[in-house]
Tab-separated table of N, CA and C in Angstrom:
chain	number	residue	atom	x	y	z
O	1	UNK	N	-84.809	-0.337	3.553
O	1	UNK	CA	-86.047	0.163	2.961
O	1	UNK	C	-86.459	1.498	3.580
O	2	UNK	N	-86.389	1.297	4.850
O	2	UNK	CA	-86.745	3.003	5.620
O	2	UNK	C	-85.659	3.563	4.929
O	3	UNK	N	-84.610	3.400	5.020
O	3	UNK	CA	-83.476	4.745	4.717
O	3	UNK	C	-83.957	5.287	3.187
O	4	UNK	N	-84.518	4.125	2.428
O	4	UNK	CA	-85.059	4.587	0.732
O	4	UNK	C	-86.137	5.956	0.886
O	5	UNK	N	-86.659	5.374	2.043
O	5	UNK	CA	-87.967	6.023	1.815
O	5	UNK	C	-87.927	7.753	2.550
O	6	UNK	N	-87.070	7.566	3.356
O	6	UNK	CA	-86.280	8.551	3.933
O	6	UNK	C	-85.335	9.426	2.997
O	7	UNK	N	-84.829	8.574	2.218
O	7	UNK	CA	-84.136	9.195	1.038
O	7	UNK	C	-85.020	10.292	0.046
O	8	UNK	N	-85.965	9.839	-0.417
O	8	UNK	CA	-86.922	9.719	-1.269
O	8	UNK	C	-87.730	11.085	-0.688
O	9	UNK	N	-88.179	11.526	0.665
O	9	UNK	CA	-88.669	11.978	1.355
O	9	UNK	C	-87.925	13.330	1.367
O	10	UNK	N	-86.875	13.149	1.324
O	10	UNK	CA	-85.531	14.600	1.339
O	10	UNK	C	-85.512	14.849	0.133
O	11	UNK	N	-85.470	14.004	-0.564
O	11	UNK	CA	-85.682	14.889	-2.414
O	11	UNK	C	-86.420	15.332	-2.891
O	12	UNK	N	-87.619	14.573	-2.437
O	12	UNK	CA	-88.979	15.337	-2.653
O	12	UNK	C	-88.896	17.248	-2.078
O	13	UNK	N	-88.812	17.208	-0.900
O	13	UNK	CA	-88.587	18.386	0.037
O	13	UNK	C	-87.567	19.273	-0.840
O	14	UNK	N	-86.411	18.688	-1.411
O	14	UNK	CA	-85.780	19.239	-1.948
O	14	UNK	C	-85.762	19.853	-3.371
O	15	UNK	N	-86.705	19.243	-3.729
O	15	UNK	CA	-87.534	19.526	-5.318
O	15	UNK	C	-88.670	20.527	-5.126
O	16	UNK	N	-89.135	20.695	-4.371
O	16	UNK	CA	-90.138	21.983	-3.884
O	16	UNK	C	-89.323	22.797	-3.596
O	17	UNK	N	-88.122	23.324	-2.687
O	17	UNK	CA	-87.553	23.945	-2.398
O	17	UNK	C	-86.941	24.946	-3.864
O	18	UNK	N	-86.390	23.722	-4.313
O	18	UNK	CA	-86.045	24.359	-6.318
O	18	UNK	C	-87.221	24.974	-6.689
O	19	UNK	N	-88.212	24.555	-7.128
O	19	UNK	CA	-89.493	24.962	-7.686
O	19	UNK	C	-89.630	26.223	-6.858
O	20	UNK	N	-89.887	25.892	-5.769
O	20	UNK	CA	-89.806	27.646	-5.111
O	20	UNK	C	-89.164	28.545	-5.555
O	21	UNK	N	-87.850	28.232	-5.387
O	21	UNK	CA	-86.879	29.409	-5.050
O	21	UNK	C	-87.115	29.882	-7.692
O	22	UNK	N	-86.759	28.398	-8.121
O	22	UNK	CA	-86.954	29.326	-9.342
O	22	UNK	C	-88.454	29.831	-9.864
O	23	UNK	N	-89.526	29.843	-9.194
O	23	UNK	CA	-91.028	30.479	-9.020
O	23	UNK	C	-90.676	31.760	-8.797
O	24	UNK	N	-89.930	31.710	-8.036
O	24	UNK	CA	-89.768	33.067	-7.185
O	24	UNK	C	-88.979	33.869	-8.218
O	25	UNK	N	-87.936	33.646	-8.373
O	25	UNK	CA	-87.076	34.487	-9.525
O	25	UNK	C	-87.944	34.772	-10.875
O	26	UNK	N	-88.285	34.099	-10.983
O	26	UNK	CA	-89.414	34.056	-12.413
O	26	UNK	C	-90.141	35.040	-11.934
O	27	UNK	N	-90.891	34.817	-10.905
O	27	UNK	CA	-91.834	36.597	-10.872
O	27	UNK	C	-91.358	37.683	-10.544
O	28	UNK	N	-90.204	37.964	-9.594
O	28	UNK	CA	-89.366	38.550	-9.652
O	28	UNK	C	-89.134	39.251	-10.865
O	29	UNK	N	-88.371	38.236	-12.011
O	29	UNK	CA	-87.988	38.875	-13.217
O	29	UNK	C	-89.226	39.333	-13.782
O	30	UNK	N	-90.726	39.483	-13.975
O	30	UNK	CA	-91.453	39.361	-14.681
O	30	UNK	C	-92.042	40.532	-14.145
O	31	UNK	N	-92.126	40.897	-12.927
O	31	UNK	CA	-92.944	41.954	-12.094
O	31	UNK	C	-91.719	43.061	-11.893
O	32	UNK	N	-90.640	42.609	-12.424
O	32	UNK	CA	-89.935	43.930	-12.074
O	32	UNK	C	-89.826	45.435	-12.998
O	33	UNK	N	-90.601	44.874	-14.318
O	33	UNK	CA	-90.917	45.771	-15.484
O	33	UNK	C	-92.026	46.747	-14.863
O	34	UNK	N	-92.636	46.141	-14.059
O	34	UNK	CA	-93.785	46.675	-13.355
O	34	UNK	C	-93.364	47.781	-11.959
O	35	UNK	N	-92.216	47.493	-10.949
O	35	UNK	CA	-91.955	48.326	-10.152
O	35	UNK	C	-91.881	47.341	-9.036
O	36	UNK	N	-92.151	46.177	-9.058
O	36	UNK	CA	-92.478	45.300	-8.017
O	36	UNK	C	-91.923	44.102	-7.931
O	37	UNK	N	-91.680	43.451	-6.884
O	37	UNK	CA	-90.949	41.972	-6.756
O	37	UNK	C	-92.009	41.305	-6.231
O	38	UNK	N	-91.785	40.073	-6.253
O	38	UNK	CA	-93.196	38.675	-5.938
O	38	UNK	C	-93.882	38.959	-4.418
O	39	UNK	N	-92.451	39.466	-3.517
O	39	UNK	CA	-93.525	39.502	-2.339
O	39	UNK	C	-94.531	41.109	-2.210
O	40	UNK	N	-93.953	41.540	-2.843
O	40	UNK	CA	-94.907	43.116	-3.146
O	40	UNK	C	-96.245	42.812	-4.083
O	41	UNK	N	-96.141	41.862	-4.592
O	41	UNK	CA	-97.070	41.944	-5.537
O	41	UNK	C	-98.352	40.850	-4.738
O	42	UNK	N	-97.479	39.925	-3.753
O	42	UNK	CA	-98.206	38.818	-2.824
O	42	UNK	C	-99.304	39.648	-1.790
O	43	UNK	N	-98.323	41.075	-1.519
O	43	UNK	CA	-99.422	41.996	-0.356
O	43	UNK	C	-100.661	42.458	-0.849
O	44	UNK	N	-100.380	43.095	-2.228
O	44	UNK	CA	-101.149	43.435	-3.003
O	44	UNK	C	-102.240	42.579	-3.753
O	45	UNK	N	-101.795	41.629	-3.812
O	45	UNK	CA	-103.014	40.145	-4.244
O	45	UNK	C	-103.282	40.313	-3.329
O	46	UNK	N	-103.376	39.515	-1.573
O	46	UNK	CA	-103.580	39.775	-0.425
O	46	UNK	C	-104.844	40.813	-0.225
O	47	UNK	N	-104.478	41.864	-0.178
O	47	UNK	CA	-105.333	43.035	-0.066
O	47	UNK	C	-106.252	43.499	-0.592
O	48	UNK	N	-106.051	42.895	-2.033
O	48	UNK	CA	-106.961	42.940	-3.571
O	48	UNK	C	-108.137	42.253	-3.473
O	49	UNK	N	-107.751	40.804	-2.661
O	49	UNK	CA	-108.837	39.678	-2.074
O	49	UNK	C	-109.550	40.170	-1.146
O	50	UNK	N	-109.058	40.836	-0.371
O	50	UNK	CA	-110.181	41.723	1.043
O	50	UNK	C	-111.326	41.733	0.293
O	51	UNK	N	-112.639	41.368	0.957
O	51	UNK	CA	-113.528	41.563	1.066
O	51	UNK	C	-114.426	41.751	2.895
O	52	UNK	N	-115.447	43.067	2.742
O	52	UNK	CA	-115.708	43.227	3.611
O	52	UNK	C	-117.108	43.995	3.546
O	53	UNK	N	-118.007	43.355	4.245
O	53	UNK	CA	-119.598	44.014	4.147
O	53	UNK	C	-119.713	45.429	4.046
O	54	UNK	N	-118.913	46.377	4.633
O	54	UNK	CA	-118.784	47.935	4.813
O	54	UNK	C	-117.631	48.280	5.208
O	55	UNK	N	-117.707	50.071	4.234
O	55	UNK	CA	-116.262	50.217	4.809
O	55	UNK	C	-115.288	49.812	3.596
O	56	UNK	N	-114.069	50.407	3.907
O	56	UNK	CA	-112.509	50.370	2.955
O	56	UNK	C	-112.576	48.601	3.454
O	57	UNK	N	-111.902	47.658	2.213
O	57	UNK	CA	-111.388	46.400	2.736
O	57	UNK	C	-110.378	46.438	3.139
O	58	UNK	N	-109.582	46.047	4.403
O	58	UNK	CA	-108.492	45.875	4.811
O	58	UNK	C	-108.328	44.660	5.730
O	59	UNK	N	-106.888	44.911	5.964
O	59	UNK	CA	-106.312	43.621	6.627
O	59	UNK	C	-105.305	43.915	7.995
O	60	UNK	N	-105.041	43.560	9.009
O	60	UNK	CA	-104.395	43.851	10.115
O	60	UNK	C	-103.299	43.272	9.356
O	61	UNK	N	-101.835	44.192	9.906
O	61	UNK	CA	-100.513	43.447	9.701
O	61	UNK	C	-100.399	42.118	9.591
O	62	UNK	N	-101.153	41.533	11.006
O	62	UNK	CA	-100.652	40.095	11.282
O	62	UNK	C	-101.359	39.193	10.370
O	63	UNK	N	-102.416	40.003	10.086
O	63	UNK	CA	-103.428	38.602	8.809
O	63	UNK	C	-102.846	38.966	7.740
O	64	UNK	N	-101.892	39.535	7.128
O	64	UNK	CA	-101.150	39.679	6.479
O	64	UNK	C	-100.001	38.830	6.033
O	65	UNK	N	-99.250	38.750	7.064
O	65	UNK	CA	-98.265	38.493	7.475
O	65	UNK	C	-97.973	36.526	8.267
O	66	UNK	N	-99.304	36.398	7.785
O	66	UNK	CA	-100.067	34.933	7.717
O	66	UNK	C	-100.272	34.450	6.505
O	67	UNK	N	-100.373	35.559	5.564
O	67	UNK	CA	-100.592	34.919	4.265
O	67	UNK	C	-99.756	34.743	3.626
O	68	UNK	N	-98.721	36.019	3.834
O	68	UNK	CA	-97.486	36.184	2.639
O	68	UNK	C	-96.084	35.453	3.441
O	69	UNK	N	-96.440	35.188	4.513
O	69	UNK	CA	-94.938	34.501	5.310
O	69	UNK	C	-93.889	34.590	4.948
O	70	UNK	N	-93.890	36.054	5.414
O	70	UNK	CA	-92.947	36.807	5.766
O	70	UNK	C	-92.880	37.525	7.442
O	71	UNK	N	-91.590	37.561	7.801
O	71	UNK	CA	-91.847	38.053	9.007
O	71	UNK	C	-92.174	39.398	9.685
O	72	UNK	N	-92.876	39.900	10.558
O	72	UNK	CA	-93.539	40.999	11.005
O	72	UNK	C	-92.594	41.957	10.516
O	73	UNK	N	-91.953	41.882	10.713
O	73	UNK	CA	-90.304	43.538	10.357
O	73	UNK	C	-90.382	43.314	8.740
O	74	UNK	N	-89.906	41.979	8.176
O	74	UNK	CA	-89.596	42.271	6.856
O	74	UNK	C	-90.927	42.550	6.153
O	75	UNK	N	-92.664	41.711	6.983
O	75	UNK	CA	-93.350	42.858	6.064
O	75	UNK	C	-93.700	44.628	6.594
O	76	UNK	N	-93.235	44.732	7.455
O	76	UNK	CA	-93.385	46.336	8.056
O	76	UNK	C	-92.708	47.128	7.190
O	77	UNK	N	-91.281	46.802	6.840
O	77	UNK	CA	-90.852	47.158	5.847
O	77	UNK	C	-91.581	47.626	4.135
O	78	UNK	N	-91.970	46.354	3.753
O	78	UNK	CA	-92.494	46.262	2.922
O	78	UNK	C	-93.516	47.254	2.675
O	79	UNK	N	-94.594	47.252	3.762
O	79	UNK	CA	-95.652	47.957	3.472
O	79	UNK	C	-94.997	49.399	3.603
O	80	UNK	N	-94.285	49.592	4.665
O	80	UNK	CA	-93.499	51.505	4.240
O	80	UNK	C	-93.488	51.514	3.340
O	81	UNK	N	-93.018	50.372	2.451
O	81	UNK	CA	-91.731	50.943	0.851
O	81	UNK	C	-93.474	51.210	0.150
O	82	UNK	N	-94.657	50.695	-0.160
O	82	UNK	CA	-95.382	50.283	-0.951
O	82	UNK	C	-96.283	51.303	-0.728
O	83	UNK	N	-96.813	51.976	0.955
O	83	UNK	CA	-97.209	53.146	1.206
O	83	UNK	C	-96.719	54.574	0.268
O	84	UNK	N	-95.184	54.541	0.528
O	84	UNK	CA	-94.536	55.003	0.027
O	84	UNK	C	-94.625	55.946	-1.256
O	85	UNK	N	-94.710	54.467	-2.039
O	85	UNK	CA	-95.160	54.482	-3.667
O	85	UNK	C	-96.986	54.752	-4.023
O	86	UNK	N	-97.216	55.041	-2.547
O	86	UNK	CA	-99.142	55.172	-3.014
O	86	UNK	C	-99.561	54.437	-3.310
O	87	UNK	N	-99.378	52.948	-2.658
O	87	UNK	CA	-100.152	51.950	-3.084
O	87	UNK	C	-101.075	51.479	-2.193
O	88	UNK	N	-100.609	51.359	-0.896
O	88	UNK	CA	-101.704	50.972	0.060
O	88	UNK	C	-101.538	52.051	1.428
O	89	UNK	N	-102.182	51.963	2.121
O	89	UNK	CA	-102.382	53.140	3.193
O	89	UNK	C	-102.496	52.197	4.167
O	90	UNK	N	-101.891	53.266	5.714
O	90	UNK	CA	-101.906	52.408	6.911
O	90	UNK	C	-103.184	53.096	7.800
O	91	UNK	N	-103.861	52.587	8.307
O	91	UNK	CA	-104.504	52.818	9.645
O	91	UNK	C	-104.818	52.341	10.715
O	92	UNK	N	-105.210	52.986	11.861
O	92	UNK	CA	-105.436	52.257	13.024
O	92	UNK	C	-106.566	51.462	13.073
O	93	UNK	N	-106.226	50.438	13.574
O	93	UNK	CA	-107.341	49.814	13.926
O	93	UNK	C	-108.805	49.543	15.213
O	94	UNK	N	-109.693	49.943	14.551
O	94	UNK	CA	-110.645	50.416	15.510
O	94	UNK	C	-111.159	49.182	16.367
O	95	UNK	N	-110.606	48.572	16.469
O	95	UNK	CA	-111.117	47.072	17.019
O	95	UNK	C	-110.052	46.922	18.316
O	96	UNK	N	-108.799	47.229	17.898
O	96	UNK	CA	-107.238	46.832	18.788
O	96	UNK	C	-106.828	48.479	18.112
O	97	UNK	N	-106.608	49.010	19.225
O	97	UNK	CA	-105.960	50.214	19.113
O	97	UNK	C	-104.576	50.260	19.011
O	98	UNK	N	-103.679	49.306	19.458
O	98	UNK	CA	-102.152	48.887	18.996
O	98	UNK	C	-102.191	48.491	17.663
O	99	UNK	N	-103.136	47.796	16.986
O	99	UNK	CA	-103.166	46.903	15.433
O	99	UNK	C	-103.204	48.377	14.898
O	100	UNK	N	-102.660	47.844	13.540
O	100	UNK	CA	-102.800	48.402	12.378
O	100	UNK	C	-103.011	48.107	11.359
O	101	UNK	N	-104.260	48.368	10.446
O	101	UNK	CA	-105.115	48.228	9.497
O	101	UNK	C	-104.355	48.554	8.286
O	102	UNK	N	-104.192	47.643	7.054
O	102	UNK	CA	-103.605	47.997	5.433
O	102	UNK	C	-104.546	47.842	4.450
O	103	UNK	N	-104.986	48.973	3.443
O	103	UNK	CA	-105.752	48.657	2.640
O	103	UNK	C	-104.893	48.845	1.241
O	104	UNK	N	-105.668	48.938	0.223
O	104	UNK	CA	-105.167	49.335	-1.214
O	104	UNK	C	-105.245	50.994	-1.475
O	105	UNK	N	-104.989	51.564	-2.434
O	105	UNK	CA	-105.266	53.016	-2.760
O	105	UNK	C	-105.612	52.324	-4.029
O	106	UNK	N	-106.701	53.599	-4.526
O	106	UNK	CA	-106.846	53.369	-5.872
O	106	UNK	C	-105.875	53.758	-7.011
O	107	UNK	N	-104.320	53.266	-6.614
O	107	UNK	CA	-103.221	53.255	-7.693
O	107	UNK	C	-103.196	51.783	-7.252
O	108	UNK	N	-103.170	51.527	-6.277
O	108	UNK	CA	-102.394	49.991	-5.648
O	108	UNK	C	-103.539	48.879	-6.456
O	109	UNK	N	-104.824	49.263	-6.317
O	109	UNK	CA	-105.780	48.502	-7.296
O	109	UNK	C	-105.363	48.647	-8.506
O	110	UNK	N	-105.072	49.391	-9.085
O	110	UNK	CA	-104.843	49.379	-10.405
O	110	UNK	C	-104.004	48.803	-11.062
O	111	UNK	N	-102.706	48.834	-10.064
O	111	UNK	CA	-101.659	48.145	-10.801
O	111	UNK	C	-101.814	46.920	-10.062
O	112	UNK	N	-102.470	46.444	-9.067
O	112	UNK	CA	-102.575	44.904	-8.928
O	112	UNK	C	-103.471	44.468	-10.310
O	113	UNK	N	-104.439	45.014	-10.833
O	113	UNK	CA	-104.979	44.336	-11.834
O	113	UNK	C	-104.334	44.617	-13.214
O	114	UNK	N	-103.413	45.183	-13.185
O	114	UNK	CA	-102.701	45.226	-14.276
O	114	UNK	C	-101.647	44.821	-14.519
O	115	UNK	N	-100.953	43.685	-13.009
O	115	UNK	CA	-99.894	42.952	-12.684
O	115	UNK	C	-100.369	41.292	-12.709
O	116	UNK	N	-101.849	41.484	-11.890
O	116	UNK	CA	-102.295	40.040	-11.955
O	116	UNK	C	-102.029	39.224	-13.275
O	117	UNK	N	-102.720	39.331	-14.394
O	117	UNK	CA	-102.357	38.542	-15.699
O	117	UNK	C	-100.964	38.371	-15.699
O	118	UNK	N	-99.864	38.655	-15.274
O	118	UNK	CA	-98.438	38.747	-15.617
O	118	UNK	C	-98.301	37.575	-14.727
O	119	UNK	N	-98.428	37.831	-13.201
O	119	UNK	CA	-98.703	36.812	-12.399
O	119	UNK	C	-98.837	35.627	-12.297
O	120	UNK	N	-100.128	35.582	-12.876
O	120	UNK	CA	-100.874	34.532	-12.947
O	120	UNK	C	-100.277	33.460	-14.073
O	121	UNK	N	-99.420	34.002	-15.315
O	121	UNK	CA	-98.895	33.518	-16.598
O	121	UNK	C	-97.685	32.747	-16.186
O	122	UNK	N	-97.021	33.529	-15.248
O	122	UNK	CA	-95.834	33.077	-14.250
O	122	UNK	C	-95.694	31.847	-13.926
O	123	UNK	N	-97.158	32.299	-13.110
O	123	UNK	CA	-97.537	30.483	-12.065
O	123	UNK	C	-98.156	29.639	-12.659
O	124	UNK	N	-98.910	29.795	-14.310
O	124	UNK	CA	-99.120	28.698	-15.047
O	124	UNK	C	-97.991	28.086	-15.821
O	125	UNK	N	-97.163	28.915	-16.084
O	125	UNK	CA	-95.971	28.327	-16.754
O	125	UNK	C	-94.800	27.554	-15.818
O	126	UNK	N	-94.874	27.964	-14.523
O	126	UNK	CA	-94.203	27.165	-14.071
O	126	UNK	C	-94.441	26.019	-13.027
O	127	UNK	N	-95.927	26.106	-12.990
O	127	UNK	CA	-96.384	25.024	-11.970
O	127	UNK	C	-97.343	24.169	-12.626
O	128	UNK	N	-97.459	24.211	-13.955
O	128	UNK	CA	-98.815	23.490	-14.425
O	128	UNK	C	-97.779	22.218	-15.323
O	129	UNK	N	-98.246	20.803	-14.836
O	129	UNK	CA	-97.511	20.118	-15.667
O	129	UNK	C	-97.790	19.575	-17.198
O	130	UNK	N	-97.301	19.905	-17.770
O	130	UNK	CA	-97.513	19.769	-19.178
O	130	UNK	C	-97.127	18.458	-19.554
């Protein structure tokens, strides 16, 4: 009976793992008309959500990098490539002078709200059970 349930327990795990990985390709394919792949578009949701009493909204690398779990290098990366493209801007952070602060540009807003609906159609079609 344990080994069932143990069984049962690994397939489960293993059925999320699927659902992930084809979630992922699905936005992938869907956001790439756009310029962007799922975890580019995850920073940018991310950042889009900032809210903050005063001041540009932003986010330190690491609260970042908490949300989108991904690791510190592969999102350092990321945010170069996305800077890059004028989407979000880096600065120091006035709190921790080693941190560094990521916000949006007003292109990076734009095309997050003009990516979100695509998004969002993604993750209803493939996570909502019908």
């Amino acid at each position: 009976m344990a080994q069932q349930a143990e069984q049962a327990l690994v397939e489960r795990w293993r059925d999320i793992l699927a659902l992930h990985a084809r979630t992922q390709c699905e936005l992938d394919r869907a956001l790439h008309g756009h310029g962007l792949c799922a975890s580019d578009f995850e920073v940018l949701d991310v950042l889009a959500g900032c809210r903050t009493p005063k001041g540009m909204p932003s986010y330190r690398v690491q609260e970042i990098s908490e949300r989108v779990h991904l690791s510190q290098s592969a999102l350092s990366r990321l945010i170069a490539r996305l800077e890059k493209e004028g989407l979000v801007e880096r600065g120091m952070c006035s709190e921790d002078r080693r941190g560094v602060k990521v916000c949006l540009t007003a292109k990076g807003r734009a095309l997050h709200g003009e990516v979100l609906p695509v998004q969002r159609a993604v993750l209803a079609r493939m996570l909502t059970d019908d």
